[in-house]
Amino acid sequence: MKNFNKLIALTLIGLMIVSCNTNDKNIEKMDKENTTSLFPKGNKLPNEWFTGNAFLSPLVAKDKNNEFSAGAVTFETGARTNWHTHPKGQVLIVTEGSGFYQEKGKSAQIIKKGDVVNIPENVEHWHGATAKTSMTHIAITNFKEETQVTWLNPVTDDEFNDVNN
């Protein structure tokens, strides 16, 4: 009977070790899946409208059914848009990381994964990564006739450094 009890105890210990190892593998798999980007990085955006490295992965183009476009924009650390406006507004949905959104004359807001920013028409603003983190957001931008954005001056290093302090 003692040998039988020892056998059961060893079997249970073995099962616990196997289940722990399996659980560790599942956790590793989940961690890997959670760090995979939702969309591809896309193509680098022009330096005339962005400071640093920003990339666009187009999702939806304006067509006969949609008076907007949508794209995933990835900002590497320190990257940001110029100041700009949208004649019919814009919506940002942050999907990864954290960054800033700032309207002219107002304090910058930290935006992070899961945040939605509804930008009214013709409001001068900028958005991008922080000095220490990258950020990806989906930008849904409405058109007014054929115009969806009016690009203005770059966000200066002083302006950017002020919001990062």
Short mmCIF file of N, CA and C in Angstrom, two decimals:
data_model
loop_
_atom_site.label_atom_id
_atom_site.label_comp_id
_atom_site.label_asym_id
_atom_site.label_seq_id
_atom_site.Cartn_x
_atom_site.Cartn_y
_atom_site.Cartn_z
N MET A 1 0.82 -1.20 0.00
CA MET A 1 0.00 0.00 0.00
C MET A 1 0.86 1.25 0.00
N LYS A 2 2.02 1.21 0.76
CA LYS A 2 2.91 2.37 0.80
C LYS A 2 3.46 2.68 -0.58
N ASN A 3 3.84 1.64 -1.32
CA ASN A 3 4.38 1.84 -2.66
C ASN A 3 3.32 2.45 -3.58
N PHE A 4 2.08 2.01 -3.42
CA PHE A 4 0.99 2.53 -4.24
C PHE A 4 0.78 4.03 -3.96
N ASN A 5 0.80 4.44 -2.68
CA ASN A 5 0.65 5.84 -2.31
C ASN A 5 1.81 6.68 -2.85
N LYS A 6 3.02 6.11 -2.79
CA LYS A 6 4.18 6.82 -3.34
C LYS A 6 4.03 7.01 -4.84
N LEU A 7 3.53 5.98 -5.52
CA LEU A 7 3.32 6.05 -6.96
C LEU A 7 2.30 7.13 -7.31
N ILE A 8 1.22 7.20 -6.57
CA ILE A 8 0.20 8.23 -6.80
C ILE A 8 0.80 9.61 -6.54
N ALA A 9 1.53 9.78 -5.45
CA ALA A 9 2.14 11.07 -5.12
C ALA A 9 3.11 11.50 -6.21
N LEU A 10 3.96 10.58 -6.68
CA LEU A 10 4.92 10.91 -7.75
C LEU A 10 4.19 11.25 -9.04
N THR A 11 3.12 10.54 -9.34
CA THR A 11 2.34 10.82 -10.55
C THR A 11 1.73 12.22 -10.47
N LEU A 12 1.17 12.57 -9.32
CA LEU A 12 0.58 13.91 -9.16
C LEU A 12 1.64 15.01 -9.27
N ILE A 13 2.79 14.80 -8.69
CA ILE A 13 3.88 15.77 -8.79
C ILE A 13 4.30 15.93 -10.25
N GLY A 14 4.41 14.80 -10.95
CA GLY A 14 4.78 14.83 -12.38
C GLY A 14 3.76 15.60 -13.19
N LEU A 15 2.47 15.37 -12.94
CA LEU A 15 1.41 16.09 -13.66
C LEU A 15 1.47 17.59 -13.38
N MET A 16 1.74 17.96 -12.14
CA MET A 16 1.84 19.38 -11.79
C MET A 16 3.01 20.03 -12.52
N ILE A 17 4.14 19.34 -12.60
CA ILE A 17 5.31 19.89 -13.29
C ILE A 17 5.00 20.07 -14.77
N VAL A 18 4.38 19.07 -15.39
CA VAL A 18 4.03 19.15 -16.81
C VAL A 18 3.04 20.28 -17.04
N SER A 19 2.02 20.41 -16.18
CA SER A 19 1.04 21.47 -16.39
C SER A 19 1.66 22.85 -16.19
N CYS A 20 2.60 22.99 -15.27
CA CYS A 20 3.29 24.27 -15.08
C CYS A 20 4.11 24.63 -16.32
N ASN A 21 4.80 23.64 -16.88
CA ASN A 21 5.59 23.90 -18.09
C ASN A 21 4.69 24.28 -19.25
N THR A 22 3.55 23.61 -19.40
CA THR A 22 2.60 23.94 -20.45
C THR A 22 2.06 25.35 -20.25
N ASN A 23 1.76 25.70 -19.00
CA ASN A 23 1.25 27.03 -18.70
C ASN A 23 2.29 28.09 -19.04
N ASP A 24 3.58 27.83 -18.73
CA ASP A 24 4.64 28.78 -19.07
C ASP A 24 4.70 28.99 -20.57
N LYS A 25 4.55 27.92 -21.35
CA LYS A 25 4.57 28.04 -22.82
C LYS A 25 3.39 28.87 -23.29
N ASN A 26 2.21 28.67 -22.69
CA ASN A 26 1.03 29.46 -23.06
C ASN A 26 1.24 30.94 -22.74
N ILE A 27 1.84 31.21 -21.59
CA ILE A 27 2.12 32.60 -21.21
C ILE A 27 3.09 33.22 -22.20
N GLU A 28 4.14 32.49 -22.57
CA GLU A 28 5.09 33.01 -23.56
C GLU A 28 4.38 33.30 -24.87
N LYS A 29 3.50 32.40 -25.30
CA LYS A 29 2.76 32.59 -26.55
C LYS A 29 1.87 33.83 -26.45
N MET A 30 1.17 34.00 -25.32
CA MET A 30 0.31 35.17 -25.15
C MET A 30 1.12 36.44 -25.14
N ASP A 31 2.28 36.45 -24.47
CA ASP A 31 3.13 37.63 -24.45
C ASP A 31 3.58 38.00 -25.86
N LYS A 32 3.95 36.99 -26.64
CA LYS A 32 4.38 37.23 -28.02
C LYS A 32 3.23 37.80 -28.84
N GLU A 33 2.03 37.21 -28.70
CA GLU A 33 0.87 37.68 -29.44
C GLU A 33 0.51 39.11 -29.05
N ASN A 34 0.66 39.46 -27.78
CA ASN A 34 0.31 40.80 -27.31
C ASN A 34 1.29 41.87 -27.78
N THR A 35 2.49 41.47 -28.21
CA THR A 35 3.46 42.45 -28.68
C THR A 35 3.48 42.54 -30.20
N THR A 36 2.69 41.73 -30.88
CA THR A 36 2.60 41.78 -32.33
C THR A 36 1.71 42.96 -32.72
N SER A 37 2.18 43.76 -33.67
CA SER A 37 1.40 44.91 -34.11
C SER A 37 0.11 44.47 -34.78
N LEU A 38 -0.92 45.27 -34.59
CA LEU A 38 -2.22 45.00 -35.19
C LEU A 38 -2.16 45.13 -36.71
N PHE A 39 -1.42 46.13 -37.20
CA PHE A 39 -1.29 46.38 -38.64
C PHE A 39 0.19 46.47 -38.99
N PRO A 40 0.54 46.26 -40.27
CA PRO A 40 1.94 46.43 -40.67
C PRO A 40 2.38 47.88 -40.46
N LYS A 41 3.68 48.08 -40.32
CA LYS A 41 4.23 49.41 -40.07
C LYS A 41 3.92 50.38 -41.23
N GLY A 42 3.94 49.89 -42.45
CA GLY A 42 3.61 50.72 -43.60
C GLY A 42 4.81 51.48 -44.15
N ASN A 43 4.51 52.53 -44.90
CA ASN A 43 5.53 53.32 -45.57
C ASN A 43 5.85 54.59 -44.79
N LYS A 44 7.10 55.01 -44.85
CA LYS A 44 7.54 56.22 -44.14
C LYS A 44 6.80 57.43 -44.69
N LEU A 45 6.36 58.28 -43.77
CA LEU A 45 5.68 59.51 -44.15
C LEU A 45 6.69 60.63 -44.39
N PRO A 46 6.34 61.62 -45.22
CA PRO A 46 7.30 62.66 -45.61
C PRO A 46 7.73 63.56 -44.46
N ASN A 47 9.02 63.90 -44.45
CA ASN A 47 9.57 64.79 -43.42
C ASN A 47 9.03 66.21 -43.53
N GLU A 48 8.40 66.56 -44.64
CA GLU A 48 7.84 67.91 -44.74
C GLU A 48 6.61 68.09 -43.85
N TRP A 49 5.98 66.98 -43.40
CA TRP A 49 4.79 67.05 -42.55
C TRP A 49 5.00 66.41 -41.18
N PHE A 50 6.12 65.69 -41.02
CA PHE A 50 6.39 64.95 -39.78
C PHE A 50 7.83 65.18 -39.34
N THR A 51 8.03 65.25 -38.03
CA THR A 51 9.37 65.27 -37.44
C THR A 51 9.64 63.87 -36.92
N GLY A 52 10.81 63.31 -37.24
CA GLY A 52 11.13 61.95 -36.82
C GLY A 52 10.56 60.93 -37.79
N ASN A 53 10.54 59.68 -37.37
CA ASN A 53 10.09 58.60 -38.24
C ASN A 53 8.65 58.22 -37.93
N ALA A 54 7.78 58.48 -38.91
CA ALA A 54 6.38 58.10 -38.81
C ALA A 54 6.03 57.31 -40.07
N PHE A 55 5.13 56.34 -39.91
CA PHE A 55 4.81 55.41 -41.00
C PHE A 55 3.30 55.27 -41.13
N LEU A 56 2.83 55.04 -42.37
CA LEU A 56 1.40 54.90 -42.63
C LEU A 56 1.10 53.56 -43.28
N SER A 57 0.12 52.87 -42.72
CA SER A 57 -0.44 51.67 -43.32
C SER A 57 -1.88 51.99 -43.68
N PRO A 58 -2.17 52.28 -44.97
CA PRO A 58 -3.54 52.66 -45.36
C PRO A 58 -4.53 51.54 -45.08
N LEU A 59 -5.72 51.91 -44.61
CA LEU A 59 -6.76 50.92 -44.30
C LEU A 59 -7.99 51.09 -45.20
N VAL A 60 -8.47 52.35 -45.35
CA VAL A 60 -9.65 52.64 -46.16
C VAL A 60 -9.38 53.94 -46.93
N ALA A 61 -9.63 53.93 -48.23
CA ALA A 61 -9.47 55.13 -49.05
C ALA A 61 -10.83 55.77 -49.30
N LYS A 62 -10.81 57.08 -49.51
CA LYS A 62 -12.04 57.78 -49.89
C LYS A 62 -12.53 57.19 -51.21
N ASP A 63 -13.83 56.94 -51.28
CA ASP A 63 -14.41 56.45 -52.53
C ASP A 63 -15.85 56.93 -52.62
N LYS A 64 -16.63 56.37 -53.54
CA LYS A 64 -18.01 56.83 -53.73
C LYS A 64 -18.89 56.58 -52.51
N ASN A 65 -18.49 55.65 -51.63
CA ASN A 65 -19.28 55.34 -50.44
C ASN A 65 -18.77 56.01 -49.18
N ASN A 66 -17.49 56.36 -49.15
CA ASN A 66 -16.87 56.88 -47.93
C ASN A 66 -16.27 58.25 -48.18
N GLU A 67 -16.68 59.22 -47.41
CA GLU A 67 -16.12 60.58 -47.49
C GLU A 67 -15.00 60.75 -46.47
N PHE A 68 -14.26 59.67 -46.23
CA PHE A 68 -13.14 59.69 -45.28
C PHE A 68 -12.09 58.69 -45.73
N SER A 69 -10.93 58.81 -45.13
CA SER A 69 -9.90 57.78 -45.27
C SER A 69 -9.53 57.33 -43.87
N ALA A 70 -8.93 56.15 -43.77
CA ALA A 70 -8.48 55.64 -42.47
C ALA A 70 -7.14 54.95 -42.68
N GLY A 71 -6.25 55.15 -41.72
CA GLY A 71 -4.95 54.52 -41.79
C GLY A 71 -4.34 54.36 -40.41
N ALA A 72 -3.49 53.35 -40.28
CA ALA A 72 -2.74 53.15 -39.04
C ALA A 72 -1.43 53.91 -39.18
N VAL A 73 -1.20 54.83 -38.25
CA VAL A 73 0.01 55.65 -38.27
C VAL A 73 0.87 55.25 -37.07
N THR A 74 2.11 54.87 -37.36
CA THR A 74 3.05 54.49 -36.32
C THR A 74 4.09 55.59 -36.17
N PHE A 75 4.23 56.09 -34.95
CA PHE A 75 5.22 57.12 -34.62
C PHE A 75 6.31 56.46 -33.79
N GLU A 76 7.54 56.46 -34.29
CA GLU A 76 8.65 55.99 -33.47
C GLU A 76 8.89 57.02 -32.37
N THR A 77 9.66 56.64 -31.37
CA THR A 77 9.96 57.53 -30.25
C THR A 77 10.36 58.91 -30.74
N GLY A 78 9.69 59.94 -30.22
CA GLY A 78 10.01 61.33 -30.56
C GLY A 78 9.39 61.83 -31.84
N ALA A 79 8.74 60.99 -32.63
CA ALA A 79 8.13 61.42 -33.89
C ALA A 79 6.79 62.10 -33.65
N ARG A 80 6.46 63.03 -34.52
CA ARG A 80 5.22 63.79 -34.37
C ARG A 80 4.83 64.45 -35.68
N THR A 81 3.55 64.85 -35.76
CA THR A 81 3.07 65.59 -36.92
C THR A 81 3.50 67.04 -36.81
N ASN A 82 3.37 67.78 -37.90
CA ASN A 82 3.39 69.24 -37.84
C ASN A 82 2.06 69.68 -37.23
N TRP A 83 1.98 70.94 -36.87
CA TRP A 83 0.69 71.54 -36.56
C TRP A 83 -0.14 71.41 -37.84
N HIS A 84 -1.43 71.16 -37.70
CA HIS A 84 -2.29 71.02 -38.87
C HIS A 84 -3.76 71.13 -38.47
N THR A 85 -4.62 71.22 -39.48
CA THR A 85 -6.07 71.26 -39.27
C THR A 85 -6.73 70.30 -40.25
N HIS A 86 -8.01 69.98 -39.96
CA HIS A 86 -8.82 69.16 -40.86
C HIS A 86 -10.14 69.89 -41.08
N PRO A 87 -10.53 70.14 -42.34
CA PRO A 87 -11.75 70.91 -42.59
C PRO A 87 -13.03 70.22 -42.13
N LYS A 88 -13.01 68.92 -41.97
CA LYS A 88 -14.20 68.19 -41.48
C LYS A 88 -13.87 67.30 -40.29
N GLY A 89 -12.78 67.60 -39.60
CA GLY A 89 -12.44 66.86 -38.38
C GLY A 89 -11.71 65.56 -38.61
N GLN A 90 -11.34 64.93 -37.50
CA GLN A 90 -10.59 63.68 -37.52
C GLN A 90 -10.85 62.92 -36.21
N VAL A 91 -10.73 61.60 -36.26
CA VAL A 91 -10.82 60.76 -35.07
C VAL A 91 -9.54 59.93 -35.00
N LEU A 92 -8.94 59.89 -33.81
CA LEU A 92 -7.77 59.06 -33.57
C LEU A 92 -8.14 57.96 -32.58
N ILE A 93 -7.75 56.73 -32.88
CA ILE A 93 -7.96 55.60 -31.97
C ILE A 93 -6.58 55.00 -31.71
N VAL A 94 -6.09 55.17 -30.48
CA VAL A 94 -4.74 54.70 -30.15
C VAL A 94 -4.78 53.19 -29.95
N THR A 95 -3.93 52.48 -30.72
CA THR A 95 -3.91 51.01 -30.67
C THR A 95 -2.67 50.45 -29.99
N GLU A 96 -1.61 51.25 -29.89
CA GLU A 96 -0.37 50.78 -29.25
C GLU A 96 0.37 51.97 -28.65
N GLY A 97 1.03 51.73 -27.53
CA GLY A 97 1.92 52.72 -26.94
C GLY A 97 1.20 53.91 -26.33
N SER A 98 1.95 55.02 -26.25
CA SER A 98 1.39 56.26 -25.72
C SER A 98 2.06 57.44 -26.41
N GLY A 99 1.36 58.56 -26.37
CA GLY A 99 1.85 59.76 -27.04
C GLY A 99 1.13 60.98 -26.54
N PHE A 100 1.12 62.02 -27.39
CA PHE A 100 0.48 63.28 -27.04
C PHE A 100 -0.47 63.73 -28.13
N TYR A 101 -1.50 64.47 -27.70
CA TYR A 101 -2.38 65.23 -28.59
C TYR A 101 -2.45 66.62 -27.98
N GLN A 102 -2.23 67.64 -28.81
CA GLN A 102 -2.30 69.01 -28.29
C GLN A 102 -2.98 69.93 -29.28
N GLU A 103 -3.93 70.71 -28.78
CA GLU A 103 -4.56 71.77 -29.56
C GLU A 103 -3.83 73.07 -29.28
N LYS A 104 -3.73 73.92 -30.28
CA LYS A 104 -3.03 75.20 -30.15
C LYS A 104 -3.62 76.00 -28.99
N GLY A 105 -2.73 76.50 -28.11
CA GLY A 105 -3.16 77.31 -26.98
C GLY A 105 -3.65 76.52 -25.77
N LYS A 106 -3.63 75.19 -25.84
CA LYS A 106 -4.08 74.35 -24.73
C LYS A 106 -2.95 73.43 -24.29
N SER A 107 -3.09 72.86 -23.12
CA SER A 107 -2.12 71.89 -22.62
C SER A 107 -2.21 70.60 -23.42
N ALA A 108 -1.08 69.93 -23.57
CA ALA A 108 -1.05 68.64 -24.26
C ALA A 108 -1.72 67.58 -23.38
N GLN A 109 -2.37 66.63 -24.03
CA GLN A 109 -2.98 65.49 -23.35
C GLN A 109 -2.17 64.24 -23.65
N ILE A 110 -1.93 63.42 -22.64
CA ILE A 110 -1.33 62.11 -22.89
C ILE A 110 -2.42 61.22 -23.46
N ILE A 111 -2.10 60.52 -24.55
CA ILE A 111 -3.03 59.55 -25.12
C ILE A 111 -2.33 58.19 -25.12
N LYS A 112 -3.11 57.14 -24.85
CA LYS A 112 -2.53 55.80 -24.73
C LYS A 112 -3.48 54.77 -25.33
N LYS A 113 -2.96 53.56 -25.46
CA LYS A 113 -3.72 52.46 -26.04
C LYS A 113 -5.14 52.43 -25.49
N GLY A 114 -6.11 52.43 -26.40
CA GLY A 114 -7.52 52.39 -26.01
C GLY A 114 -8.19 53.75 -26.02
N ASP A 115 -7.41 54.84 -26.06
CA ASP A 115 -8.00 56.18 -26.06
C ASP A 115 -8.53 56.54 -27.45
N VAL A 116 -9.61 57.33 -27.46
CA VAL A 116 -10.20 57.86 -28.69
C VAL A 116 -10.23 59.37 -28.57
N VAL A 117 -9.71 60.04 -29.60
CA VAL A 117 -9.69 61.51 -29.63
C VAL A 117 -10.55 61.97 -30.80
N ASN A 118 -11.56 62.78 -30.51
CA ASN A 118 -12.44 63.32 -31.55
C ASN A 118 -12.03 64.78 -31.79
N ILE A 119 -11.42 65.06 -32.93
CA ILE A 119 -10.87 66.38 -33.22
C ILE A 119 -11.87 67.16 -34.08
N PRO A 120 -12.35 68.30 -33.57
CA PRO A 120 -13.32 69.09 -34.34
C PRO A 120 -12.69 69.69 -35.61
N GLU A 121 -13.56 70.09 -36.51
CA GLU A 121 -13.08 70.70 -37.75
C GLU A 121 -12.33 72.00 -37.49
N ASN A 122 -11.30 72.20 -38.29
CA ASN A 122 -10.49 73.43 -38.31
C ASN A 122 -9.80 73.77 -36.99
N VAL A 123 -9.57 72.79 -36.12
CA VAL A 123 -8.84 73.02 -34.88
C VAL A 123 -7.36 72.73 -35.13
N GLU A 124 -6.51 73.72 -34.89
CA GLU A 124 -5.08 73.54 -35.08
C GLU A 124 -4.54 72.65 -33.96
N HIS A 125 -3.82 71.59 -34.35
CA HIS A 125 -3.36 70.60 -33.38
C HIS A 125 -2.17 69.83 -33.94
N TRP A 126 -1.59 69.00 -33.06
CA TRP A 126 -0.57 68.02 -33.47
C TRP A 126 -0.72 66.79 -32.60
N HIS A 127 -0.14 65.67 -33.04
CA HIS A 127 -0.14 64.44 -32.26
C HIS A 127 1.08 63.62 -32.64
N GLY A 128 1.51 62.77 -31.69
CA GLY A 128 2.67 61.92 -31.96
C GLY A 128 3.11 61.18 -30.71
N ALA A 129 4.27 60.56 -30.83
CA ALA A 129 4.84 59.77 -29.74
C ALA A 129 5.39 60.68 -28.65
N THR A 130 5.76 60.10 -27.52
CA THR A 130 6.47 60.85 -26.48
C THR A 130 7.97 60.77 -26.79
N ALA A 131 8.76 61.43 -25.99
CA ALA A 131 10.22 61.37 -26.15
C ALA A 131 10.77 60.00 -25.76
N LYS A 132 9.96 59.20 -25.04
CA LYS A 132 10.46 57.91 -24.54
C LYS A 132 9.67 56.71 -25.04
N THR A 133 8.52 56.92 -25.68
CA THR A 133 7.69 55.80 -26.13
C THR A 133 7.23 56.00 -27.56
N SER A 134 6.97 54.90 -28.24
CA SER A 134 6.37 54.96 -29.57
C SER A 134 4.84 54.91 -29.41
N MET A 135 4.14 55.18 -30.51
CA MET A 135 2.68 55.14 -30.47
C MET A 135 2.16 54.81 -31.86
N THR A 136 1.09 54.04 -31.90
CA THR A 136 0.36 53.80 -33.15
C THR A 136 -1.10 54.17 -32.91
N HIS A 137 -1.66 54.88 -33.87
CA HIS A 137 -3.10 55.16 -33.82
C HIS A 137 -3.71 54.97 -35.19
N ILE A 138 -5.00 54.69 -35.19
CA ILE A 138 -5.77 54.71 -36.43
C ILE A 138 -6.29 56.13 -36.56
N ALA A 139 -6.04 56.75 -37.72
CA ALA A 139 -6.54 58.09 -38.01
C ALA A 139 -7.67 57.96 -39.02
N ILE A 140 -8.84 58.43 -38.63
CA ILE A 140 -10.01 58.46 -39.53
C ILE A 140 -10.23 59.93 -39.85
N THR A 141 -10.01 60.28 -41.11
CA THR A 141 -9.99 61.69 -41.50
C THR A 141 -11.03 61.96 -42.57
N ASN A 142 -11.93 62.89 -42.28
CA ASN A 142 -12.99 63.26 -43.20
C ASN A 142 -12.47 64.22 -44.27
N PHE A 143 -13.11 64.19 -45.43
CA PHE A 143 -12.80 65.10 -46.52
C PHE A 143 -13.87 66.19 -46.62
N LYS A 144 -13.46 67.37 -47.03
CA LYS A 144 -14.37 68.42 -47.47
C LYS A 144 -13.98 68.67 -48.92
N GLU A 145 -14.83 68.23 -49.80
CA GLU A 145 -14.51 68.16 -51.23
C GLU A 145 -13.28 67.28 -51.39
N GLU A 146 -12.16 67.80 -51.82
CA GLU A 146 -10.97 66.96 -52.01
C GLU A 146 -9.90 67.21 -50.95
N THR A 147 -10.22 68.01 -49.93
CA THR A 147 -9.23 68.37 -48.92
C THR A 147 -9.53 67.64 -47.61
N GLN A 148 -8.48 67.06 -47.01
CA GLN A 148 -8.66 66.41 -45.72
C GLN A 148 -7.72 66.97 -44.65
N VAL A 149 -6.66 67.67 -45.07
CA VAL A 149 -5.71 68.22 -44.09
C VAL A 149 -5.05 69.47 -44.67
N THR A 150 -4.80 70.43 -43.79
CA THR A 150 -3.99 71.60 -44.13
C THR A 150 -2.79 71.58 -43.21
N TRP A 151 -1.61 71.34 -43.80
CA TRP A 151 -0.37 71.26 -43.02
C TRP A 151 0.16 72.65 -42.72
N LEU A 152 0.63 72.82 -41.48
CA LEU A 152 1.17 74.09 -41.02
C LEU A 152 2.62 73.90 -40.59
N ASN A 153 3.11 74.73 -39.68
CA ASN A 153 4.52 74.68 -39.25
C ASN A 153 4.83 73.45 -38.40
N PRO A 154 6.09 73.03 -38.42
CA PRO A 154 6.49 71.92 -37.54
C PRO A 154 6.33 72.30 -36.07
N VAL A 155 6.09 71.30 -35.25
CA VAL A 155 6.13 71.46 -33.79
C VAL A 155 7.62 71.62 -33.46
N THR A 156 7.96 72.71 -32.81
CA THR A 156 9.37 72.96 -32.53
C THR A 156 9.88 72.01 -31.46
N ASP A 157 11.20 71.87 -31.40
CA ASP A 157 11.79 71.04 -30.34
C ASP A 157 11.44 71.60 -28.96
N ASP A 158 11.41 72.93 -28.83
CA ASP A 158 11.04 73.54 -27.54
C ASP A 158 9.60 73.18 -27.16
N GLU A 159 8.67 73.27 -28.12
CA GLU A 159 7.27 72.91 -27.85
C GLU A 159 7.17 71.43 -27.44
N PHE A 160 7.89 70.57 -28.17
CA PHE A 160 7.86 69.15 -27.88
C PHE A 160 8.49 68.84 -26.53
N ASN A 161 9.62 69.47 -26.25
CA ASN A 161 10.30 69.24 -24.96
C ASN A 161 9.46 69.72 -23.78
N ASP A 162 8.72 70.82 -23.97
CA ASP A 162 7.84 71.33 -22.90
C ASP A 162 6.80 70.31 -22.48
N VAL A 163 6.19 69.59 -23.45
CA VAL A 163 5.14 68.63 -23.08
C VAL A 163 5.74 67.34 -22.53
N ASN A 164 7.01 67.10 -22.79
CA ASN A 164 7.67 65.87 -22.30
C ASN A 164 8.29 66.04 -20.93
N ASN A 165 8.25 67.24 -20.37
CA ASN A 165 8.82 67.48 -19.03
C ASN A 165 7.77 67.39 -17.95
#
